[in-house]
PDB file of C-alpha atoms in Angstrom:
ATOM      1  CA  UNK A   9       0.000   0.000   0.000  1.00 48.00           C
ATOM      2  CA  UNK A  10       3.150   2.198   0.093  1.00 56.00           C
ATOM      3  CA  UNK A  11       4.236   4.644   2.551  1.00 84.00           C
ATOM      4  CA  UNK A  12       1.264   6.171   4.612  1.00 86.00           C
ATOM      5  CA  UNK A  13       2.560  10.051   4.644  1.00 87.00           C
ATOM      6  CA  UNK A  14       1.608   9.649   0.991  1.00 89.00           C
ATOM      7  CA  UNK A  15      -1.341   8.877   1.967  1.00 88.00           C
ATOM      8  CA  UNK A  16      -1.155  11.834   4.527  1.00 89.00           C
ATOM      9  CA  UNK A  17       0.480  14.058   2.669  1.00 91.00           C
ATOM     10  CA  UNK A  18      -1.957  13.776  -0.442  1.00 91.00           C
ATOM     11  CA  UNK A  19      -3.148  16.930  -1.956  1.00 93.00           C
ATOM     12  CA  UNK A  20      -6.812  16.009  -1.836  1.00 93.00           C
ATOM     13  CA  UNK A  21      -6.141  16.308   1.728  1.00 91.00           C
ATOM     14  CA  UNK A  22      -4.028  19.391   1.611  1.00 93.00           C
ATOM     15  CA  UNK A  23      -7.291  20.967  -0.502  1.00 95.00           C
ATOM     16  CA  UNK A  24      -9.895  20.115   2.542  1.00 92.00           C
ATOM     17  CA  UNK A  25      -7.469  21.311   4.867  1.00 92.00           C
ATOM     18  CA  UNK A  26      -6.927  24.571   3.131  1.00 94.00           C
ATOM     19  CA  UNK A  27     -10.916  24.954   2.630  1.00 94.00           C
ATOM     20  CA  UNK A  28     -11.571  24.011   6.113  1.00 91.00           C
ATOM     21  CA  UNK A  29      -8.825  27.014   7.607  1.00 91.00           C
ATOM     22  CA  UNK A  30      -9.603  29.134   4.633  1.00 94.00           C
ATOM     23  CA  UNK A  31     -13.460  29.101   6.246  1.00 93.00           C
ATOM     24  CA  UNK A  32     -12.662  29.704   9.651  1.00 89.00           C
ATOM     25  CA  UNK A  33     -10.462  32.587   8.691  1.00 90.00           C
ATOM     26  CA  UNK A  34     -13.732  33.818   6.569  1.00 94.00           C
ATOM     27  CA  UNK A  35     -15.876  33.588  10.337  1.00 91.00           C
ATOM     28  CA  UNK A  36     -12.954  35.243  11.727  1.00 88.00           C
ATOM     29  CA  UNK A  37     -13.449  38.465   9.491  1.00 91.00           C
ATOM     30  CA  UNK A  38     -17.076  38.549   9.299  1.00 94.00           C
ATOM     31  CA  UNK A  39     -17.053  38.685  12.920  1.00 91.00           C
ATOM     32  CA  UNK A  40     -14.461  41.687  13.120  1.00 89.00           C
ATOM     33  CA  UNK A  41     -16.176  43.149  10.648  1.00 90.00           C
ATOM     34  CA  UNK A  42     -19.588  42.924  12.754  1.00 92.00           C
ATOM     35  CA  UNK A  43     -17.541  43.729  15.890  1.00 89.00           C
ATOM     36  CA  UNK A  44     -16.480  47.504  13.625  1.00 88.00           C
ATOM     37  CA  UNK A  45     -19.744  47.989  12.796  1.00 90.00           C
ATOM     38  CA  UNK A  46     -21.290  47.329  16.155  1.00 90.00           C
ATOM     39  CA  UNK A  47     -19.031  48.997  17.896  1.00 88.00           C
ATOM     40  CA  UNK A  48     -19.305  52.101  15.518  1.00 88.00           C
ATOM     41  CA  UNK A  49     -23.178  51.987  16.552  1.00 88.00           C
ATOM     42  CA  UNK A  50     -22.581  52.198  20.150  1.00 86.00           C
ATOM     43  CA  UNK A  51     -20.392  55.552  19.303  1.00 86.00           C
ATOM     44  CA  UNK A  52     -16.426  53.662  20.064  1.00 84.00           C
ATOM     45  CA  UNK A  53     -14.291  55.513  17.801  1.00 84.00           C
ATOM     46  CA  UNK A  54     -13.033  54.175  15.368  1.00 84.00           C
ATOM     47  CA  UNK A  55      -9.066  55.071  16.166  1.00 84.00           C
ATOM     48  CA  UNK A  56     -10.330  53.212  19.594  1.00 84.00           C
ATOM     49  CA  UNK A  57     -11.583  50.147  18.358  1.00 85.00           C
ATOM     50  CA  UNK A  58      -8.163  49.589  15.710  1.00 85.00           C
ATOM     51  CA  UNK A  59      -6.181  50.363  18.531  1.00 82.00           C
ATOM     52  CA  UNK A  60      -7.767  47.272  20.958  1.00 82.00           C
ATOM     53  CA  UNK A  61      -7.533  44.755  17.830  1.00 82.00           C
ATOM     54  CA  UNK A  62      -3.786  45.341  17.200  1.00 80.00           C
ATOM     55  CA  UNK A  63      -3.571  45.443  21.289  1.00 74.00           C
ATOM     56  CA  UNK A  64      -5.331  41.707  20.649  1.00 75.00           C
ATOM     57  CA  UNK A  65      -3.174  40.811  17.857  1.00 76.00           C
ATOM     58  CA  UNK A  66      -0.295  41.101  19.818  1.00 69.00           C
ATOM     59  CA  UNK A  67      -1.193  39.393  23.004  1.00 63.00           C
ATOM     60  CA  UNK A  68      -2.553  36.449  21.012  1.00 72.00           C
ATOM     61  CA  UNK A  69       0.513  35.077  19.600  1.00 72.00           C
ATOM     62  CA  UNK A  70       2.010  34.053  22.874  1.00 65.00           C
ATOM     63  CA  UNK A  71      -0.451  31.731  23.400  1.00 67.00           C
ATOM     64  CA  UNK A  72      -0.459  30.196  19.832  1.00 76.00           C
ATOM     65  CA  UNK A  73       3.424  29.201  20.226  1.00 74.00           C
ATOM     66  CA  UNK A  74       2.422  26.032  22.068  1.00 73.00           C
ATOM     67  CA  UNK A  75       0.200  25.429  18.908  1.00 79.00           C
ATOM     68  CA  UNK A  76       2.765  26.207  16.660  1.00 82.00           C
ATOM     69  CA  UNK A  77       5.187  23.868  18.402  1.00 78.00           C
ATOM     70  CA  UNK A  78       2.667  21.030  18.643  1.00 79.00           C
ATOM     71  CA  UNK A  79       2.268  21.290  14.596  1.00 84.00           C
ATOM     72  CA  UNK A  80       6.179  20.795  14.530  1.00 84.00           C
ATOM     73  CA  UNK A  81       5.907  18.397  16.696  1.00 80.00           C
ATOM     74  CA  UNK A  82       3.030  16.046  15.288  1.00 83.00           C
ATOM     75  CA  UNK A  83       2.822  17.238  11.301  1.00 87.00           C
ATOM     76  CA  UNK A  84       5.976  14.660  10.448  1.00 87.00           C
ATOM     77  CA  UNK A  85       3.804  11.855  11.931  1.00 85.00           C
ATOM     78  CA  UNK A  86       0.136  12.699  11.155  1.00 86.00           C
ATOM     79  CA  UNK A  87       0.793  14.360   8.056  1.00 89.00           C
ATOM     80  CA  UNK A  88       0.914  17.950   7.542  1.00 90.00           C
ATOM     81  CA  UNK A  89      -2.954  18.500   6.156  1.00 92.00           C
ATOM     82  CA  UNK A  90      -5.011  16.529   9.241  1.00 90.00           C
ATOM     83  CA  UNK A  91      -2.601  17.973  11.480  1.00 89.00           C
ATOM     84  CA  UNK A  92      -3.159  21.621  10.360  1.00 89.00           C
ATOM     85  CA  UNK A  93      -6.656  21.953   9.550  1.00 89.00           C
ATOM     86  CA  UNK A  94      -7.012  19.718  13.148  1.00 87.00           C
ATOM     87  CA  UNK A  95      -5.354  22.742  15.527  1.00 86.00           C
ATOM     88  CA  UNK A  96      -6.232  25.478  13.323  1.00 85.00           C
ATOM     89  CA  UNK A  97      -9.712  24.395  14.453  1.00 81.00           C
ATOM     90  CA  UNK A  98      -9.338  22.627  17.951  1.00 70.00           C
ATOM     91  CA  UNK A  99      -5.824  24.020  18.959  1.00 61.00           C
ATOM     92  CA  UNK A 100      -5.654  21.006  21.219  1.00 73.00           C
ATOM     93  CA  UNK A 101      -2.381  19.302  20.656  1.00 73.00           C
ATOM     94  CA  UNK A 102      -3.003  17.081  23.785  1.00 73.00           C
ATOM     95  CA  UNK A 103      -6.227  15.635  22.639  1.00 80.00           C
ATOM     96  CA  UNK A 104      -4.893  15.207  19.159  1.00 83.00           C
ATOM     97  CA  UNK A 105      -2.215  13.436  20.050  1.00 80.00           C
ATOM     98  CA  UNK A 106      -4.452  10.938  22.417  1.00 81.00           C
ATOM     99  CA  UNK A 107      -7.247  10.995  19.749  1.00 84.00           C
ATOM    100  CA  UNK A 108      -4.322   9.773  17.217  1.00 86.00           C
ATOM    101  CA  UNK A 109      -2.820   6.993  20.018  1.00 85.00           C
ATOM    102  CA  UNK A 110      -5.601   5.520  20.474  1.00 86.00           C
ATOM    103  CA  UNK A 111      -6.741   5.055  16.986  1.00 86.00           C
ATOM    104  CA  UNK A 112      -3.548   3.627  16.094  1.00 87.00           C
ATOM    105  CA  UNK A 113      -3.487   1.129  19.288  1.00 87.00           C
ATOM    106  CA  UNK A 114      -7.040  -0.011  18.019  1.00 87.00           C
ATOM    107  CA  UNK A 115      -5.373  -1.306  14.782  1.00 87.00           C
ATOM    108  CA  UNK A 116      -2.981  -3.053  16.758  1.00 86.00           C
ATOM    109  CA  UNK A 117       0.087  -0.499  16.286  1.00 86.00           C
ATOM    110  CA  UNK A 118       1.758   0.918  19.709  1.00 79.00           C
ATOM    111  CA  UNK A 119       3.369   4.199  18.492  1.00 78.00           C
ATOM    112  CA  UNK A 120       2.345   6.711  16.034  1.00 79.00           C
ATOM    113  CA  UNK A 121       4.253   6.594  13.114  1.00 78.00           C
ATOM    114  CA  UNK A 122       5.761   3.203  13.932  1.00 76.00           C
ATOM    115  CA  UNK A 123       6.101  -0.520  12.653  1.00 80.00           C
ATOM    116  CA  UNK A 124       2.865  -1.350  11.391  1.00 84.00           C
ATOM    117  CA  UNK A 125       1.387   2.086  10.738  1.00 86.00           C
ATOM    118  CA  UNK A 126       0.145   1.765   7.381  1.00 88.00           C
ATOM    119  CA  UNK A 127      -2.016   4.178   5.296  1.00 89.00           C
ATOM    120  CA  UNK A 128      -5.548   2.188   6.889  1.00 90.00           C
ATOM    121  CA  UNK A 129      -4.258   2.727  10.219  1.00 89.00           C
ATOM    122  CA  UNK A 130      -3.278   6.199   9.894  1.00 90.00           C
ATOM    123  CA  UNK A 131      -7.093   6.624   8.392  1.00 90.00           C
ATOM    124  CA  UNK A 132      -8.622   5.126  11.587  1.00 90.00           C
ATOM    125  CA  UNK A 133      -6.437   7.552  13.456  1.00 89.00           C
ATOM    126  CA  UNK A 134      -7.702  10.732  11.479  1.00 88.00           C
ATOM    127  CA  UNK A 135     -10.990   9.503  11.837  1.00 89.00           C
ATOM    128  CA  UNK A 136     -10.732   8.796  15.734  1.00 88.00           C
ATOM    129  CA  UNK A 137      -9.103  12.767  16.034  1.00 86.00           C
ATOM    130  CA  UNK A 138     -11.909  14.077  14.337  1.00 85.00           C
ATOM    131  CA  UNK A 139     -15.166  12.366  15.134  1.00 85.00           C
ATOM    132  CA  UNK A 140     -14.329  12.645  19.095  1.00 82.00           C
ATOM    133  CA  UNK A 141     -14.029  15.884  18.906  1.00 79.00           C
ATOM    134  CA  UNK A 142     -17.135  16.366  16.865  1.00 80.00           C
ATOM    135  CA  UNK A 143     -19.488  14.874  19.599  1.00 79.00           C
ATOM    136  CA  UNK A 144     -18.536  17.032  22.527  1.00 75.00           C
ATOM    137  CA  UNK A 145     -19.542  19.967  20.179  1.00 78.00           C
ATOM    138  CA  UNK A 146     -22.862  18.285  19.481  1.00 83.00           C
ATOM    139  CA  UNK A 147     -23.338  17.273  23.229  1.00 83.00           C
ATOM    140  CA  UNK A 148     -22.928  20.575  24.250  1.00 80.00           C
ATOM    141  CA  UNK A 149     -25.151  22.453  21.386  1.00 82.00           C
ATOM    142  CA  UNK A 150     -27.578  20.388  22.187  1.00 87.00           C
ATOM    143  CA  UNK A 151     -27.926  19.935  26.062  1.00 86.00           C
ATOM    144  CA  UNK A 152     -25.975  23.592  26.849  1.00 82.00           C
ATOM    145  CA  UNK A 153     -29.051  25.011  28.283  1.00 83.00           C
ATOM    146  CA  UNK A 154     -29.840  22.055  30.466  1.00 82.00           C
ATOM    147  CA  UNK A 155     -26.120  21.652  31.337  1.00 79.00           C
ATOM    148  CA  UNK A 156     -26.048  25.459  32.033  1.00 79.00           C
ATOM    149  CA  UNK A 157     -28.753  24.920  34.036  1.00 81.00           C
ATOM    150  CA  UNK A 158     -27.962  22.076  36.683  1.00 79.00           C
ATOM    151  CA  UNK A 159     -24.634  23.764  36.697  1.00 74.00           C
ATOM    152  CA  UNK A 160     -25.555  27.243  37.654  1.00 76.00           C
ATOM    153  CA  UNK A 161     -27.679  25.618  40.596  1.00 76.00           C
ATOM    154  CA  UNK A 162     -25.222  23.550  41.853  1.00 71.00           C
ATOM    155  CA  UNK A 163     -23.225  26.984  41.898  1.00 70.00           C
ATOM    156  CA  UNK A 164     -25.486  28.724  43.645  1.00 72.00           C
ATOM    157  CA  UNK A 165     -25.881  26.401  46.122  1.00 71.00           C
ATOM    158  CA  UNK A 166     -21.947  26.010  46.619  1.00 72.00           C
ATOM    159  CA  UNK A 167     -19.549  28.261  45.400  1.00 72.00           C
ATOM    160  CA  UNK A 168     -16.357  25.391  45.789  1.00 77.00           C
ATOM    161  CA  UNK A 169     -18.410  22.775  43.785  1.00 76.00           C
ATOM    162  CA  UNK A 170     -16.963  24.645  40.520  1.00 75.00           C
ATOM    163  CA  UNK A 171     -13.404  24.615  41.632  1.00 78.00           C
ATOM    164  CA  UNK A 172     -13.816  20.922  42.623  1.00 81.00           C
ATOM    165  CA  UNK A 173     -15.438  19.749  39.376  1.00 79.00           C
ATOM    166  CA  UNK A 174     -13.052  21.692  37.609  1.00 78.00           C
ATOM    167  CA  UNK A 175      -9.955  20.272  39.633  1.00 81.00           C
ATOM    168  CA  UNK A 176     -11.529  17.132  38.721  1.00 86.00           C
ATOM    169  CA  UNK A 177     -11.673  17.035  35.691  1.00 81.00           C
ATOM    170  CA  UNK A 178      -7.822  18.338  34.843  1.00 79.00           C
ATOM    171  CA  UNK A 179      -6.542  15.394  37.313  1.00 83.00           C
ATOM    172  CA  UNK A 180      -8.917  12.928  35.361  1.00 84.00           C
ATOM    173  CA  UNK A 181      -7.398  14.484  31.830  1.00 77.00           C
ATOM    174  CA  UNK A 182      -3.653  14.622  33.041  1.00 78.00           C
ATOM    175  CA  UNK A 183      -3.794  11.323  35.156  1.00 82.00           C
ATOM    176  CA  UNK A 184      -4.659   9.757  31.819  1.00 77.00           C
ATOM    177  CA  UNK A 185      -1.921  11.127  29.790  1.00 75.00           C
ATOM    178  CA  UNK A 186       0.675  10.739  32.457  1.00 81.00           C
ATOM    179  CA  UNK A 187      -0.153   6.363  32.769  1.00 82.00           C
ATOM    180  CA  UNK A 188       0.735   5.617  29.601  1.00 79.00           C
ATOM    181  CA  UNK A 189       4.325   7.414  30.130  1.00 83.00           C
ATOM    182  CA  UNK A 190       4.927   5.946  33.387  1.00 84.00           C
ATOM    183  CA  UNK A 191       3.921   2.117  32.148  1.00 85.00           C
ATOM    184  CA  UNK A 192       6.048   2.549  29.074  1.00 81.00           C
ATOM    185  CA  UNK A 193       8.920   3.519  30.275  1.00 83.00           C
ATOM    186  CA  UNK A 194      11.962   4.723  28.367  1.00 87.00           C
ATOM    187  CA  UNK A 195      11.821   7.075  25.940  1.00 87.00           C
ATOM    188  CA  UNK A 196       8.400   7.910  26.872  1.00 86.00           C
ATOM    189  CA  UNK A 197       9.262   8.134  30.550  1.00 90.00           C
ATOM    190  CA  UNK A 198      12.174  10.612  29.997  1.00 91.00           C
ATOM    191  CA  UNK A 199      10.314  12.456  27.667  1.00 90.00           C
ATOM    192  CA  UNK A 200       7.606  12.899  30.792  1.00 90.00           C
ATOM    193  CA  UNK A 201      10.095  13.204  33.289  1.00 93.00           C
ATOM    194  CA  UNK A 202      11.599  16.245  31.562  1.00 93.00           C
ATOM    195  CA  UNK A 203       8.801  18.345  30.186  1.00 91.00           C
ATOM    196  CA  UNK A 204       7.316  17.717  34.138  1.00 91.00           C
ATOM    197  CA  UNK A 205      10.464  18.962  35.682  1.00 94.00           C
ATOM    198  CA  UNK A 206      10.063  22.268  33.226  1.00 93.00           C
ATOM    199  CA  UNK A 207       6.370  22.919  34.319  1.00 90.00           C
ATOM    200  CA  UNK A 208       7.168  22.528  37.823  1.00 92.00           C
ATOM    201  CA  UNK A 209      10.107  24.857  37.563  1.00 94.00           C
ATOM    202  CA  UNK A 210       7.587  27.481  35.678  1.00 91.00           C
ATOM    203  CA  UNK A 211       5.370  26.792  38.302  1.00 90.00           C
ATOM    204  CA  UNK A 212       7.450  27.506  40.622  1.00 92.00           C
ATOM    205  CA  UNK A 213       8.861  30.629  39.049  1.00 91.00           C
ATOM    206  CA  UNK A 214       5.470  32.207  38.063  1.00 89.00           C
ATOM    207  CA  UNK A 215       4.432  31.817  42.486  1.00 89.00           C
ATOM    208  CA  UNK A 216       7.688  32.252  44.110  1.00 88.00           C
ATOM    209  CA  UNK A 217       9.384  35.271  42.007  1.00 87.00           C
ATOM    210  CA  UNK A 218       5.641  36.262  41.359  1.00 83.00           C
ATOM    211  CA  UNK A 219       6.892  35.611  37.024  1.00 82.00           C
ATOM    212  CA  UNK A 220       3.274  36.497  36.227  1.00 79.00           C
ATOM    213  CA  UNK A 221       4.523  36.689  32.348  1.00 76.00           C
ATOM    214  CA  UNK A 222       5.817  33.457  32.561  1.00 80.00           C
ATOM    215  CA  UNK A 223       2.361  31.495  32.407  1.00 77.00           C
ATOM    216  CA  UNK A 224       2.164  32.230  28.518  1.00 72.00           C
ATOM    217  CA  UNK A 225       5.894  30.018  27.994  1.00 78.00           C
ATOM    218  CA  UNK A 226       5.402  27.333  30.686  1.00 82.00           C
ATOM    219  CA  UNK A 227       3.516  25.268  28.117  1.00 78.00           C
ATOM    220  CA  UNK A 228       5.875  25.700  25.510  1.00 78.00           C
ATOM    221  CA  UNK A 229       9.142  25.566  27.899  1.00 85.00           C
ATOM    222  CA  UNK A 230       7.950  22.311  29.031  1.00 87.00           C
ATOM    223  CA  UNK A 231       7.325  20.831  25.601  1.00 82.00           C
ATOM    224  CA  UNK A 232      11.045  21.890  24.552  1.00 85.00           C
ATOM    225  CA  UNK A 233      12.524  20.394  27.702  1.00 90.00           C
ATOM    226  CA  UNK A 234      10.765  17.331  26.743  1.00 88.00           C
ATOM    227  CA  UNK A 235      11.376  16.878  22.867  1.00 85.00           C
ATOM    228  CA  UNK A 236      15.270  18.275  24.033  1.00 90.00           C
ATOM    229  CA  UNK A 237      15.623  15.103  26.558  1.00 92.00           C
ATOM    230  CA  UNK A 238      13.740  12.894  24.060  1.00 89.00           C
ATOM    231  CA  UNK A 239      16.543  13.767  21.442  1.00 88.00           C
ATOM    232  CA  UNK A 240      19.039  13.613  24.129  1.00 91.00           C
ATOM    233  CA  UNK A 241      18.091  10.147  25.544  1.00 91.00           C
ATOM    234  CA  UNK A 242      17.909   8.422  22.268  1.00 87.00           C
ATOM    235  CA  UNK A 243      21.438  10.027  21.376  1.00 87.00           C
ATOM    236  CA  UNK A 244      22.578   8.346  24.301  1.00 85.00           C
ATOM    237  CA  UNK A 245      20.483   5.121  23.809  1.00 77.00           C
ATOM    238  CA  UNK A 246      21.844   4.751  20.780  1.00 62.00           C
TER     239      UNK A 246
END
């Protein structure tokens, strides 16, 4: 069946990709442009208004560069089409990455990109990374006024139920990420090891020396430490 980045790399895919970013972009200006025009109505001037959204430009890419680095990072294994149009819509490298694993695992094949990851695998993969995604959107278009609902009750009735849900659900999300790591071992565990160590410093950092302007790099520090001790370790490894 040949080599699956082929496969991922075909330009039928590239074309969706570039339709699918080229219409987000489209929502993107049609809501500036009724941001403008609404704002013009409730008398902002104009001068004002240019002045916030270049204000917004600038604090915005920041907090892409963890995006940008997850791209890097997954594009040479996904392909660079699914991974692009994927977090220029999502921007969740995490889930994309875990969305891609276990599609891959389900055929049989351990690692991304590995022994055994032929072109139908790498199509269950895509498929897995887009159609769980697609549900929570439904779920939540659907149900959001029920969910908003129960949730605002429970709120008013206790102020620390949101922080406990909340704290919840990131252990759930990160205690699922971190197992597979820790059971692997190796690469996968230095990899981990490292890119925890950098948070932690951040962390650390951003409370102790009071680094408020650190928050923005901690994600993308910590990736960097990790890919850095993944190239590091298999050097070693040999």
């Amino acid at each position: 069946m040949g080599n699956y980045l082929e496969y991922a790399n075909a330009p039928v895919l590239l074309t969706a990709a570039i339709v699918v970013v080229a219409f987000v972009a489209l929502q993107s200006a049609l809501f500036l442009a009724v941001a403008l025009k609404r704002g013009a109505a409730a008398g902002l001037d104009r001068a004002r208004m240019l002045k916030a959204l270049r204000t917004g430009v600038t604090t915005s890419i920041i907090p892409t560069l963890p995006i940008v680095m997850a791209l890097i990072a997954i594009a040479p294994v996904i392909g660079t089409p699914v991974s692009w149009m994927r977090l220029s819509v999502i921007g969740s490298a995490p889930y994309e990455l875990m969305a891609a694993g276990i599609g891959a695992k389900t055929m049989g094949v351990d690692s991304l990109g590995g022994a055994g990851f032929t072109p139908t695998v790498f199509a269950n993969a895509a498929w897995i990374m887009c159609i769980g995604s697609f549900w929570s959107i439904m779920i939540v278009s659907i149900f959001y006024k029920g969910i908003k609902k129960r949730y605002s009750s429970k709120i008013q009735a206790d102020t620390r139920w949101r922080e406990v849900m909340t704290g919840a659900c990131f252990m759930g999300v990160f205690a699922l990420f971190m197992a597979d790591p820790i059971t692997t071992g190796g690469t996968a565990l230095v990899t981990f090891a490292a890119a925890a160590a950098a948070m932690t410093l951040c962390l650390v950092l951003v409370v102790k020396l009071k680094l408020d302007g650190l928050k923005e790099f901690a994600l993308t520090i910590s990736m960097l430490a990790g890919m850095a001790a993944c190239v590091l370790w298999t050097s070693l490894a040999g």
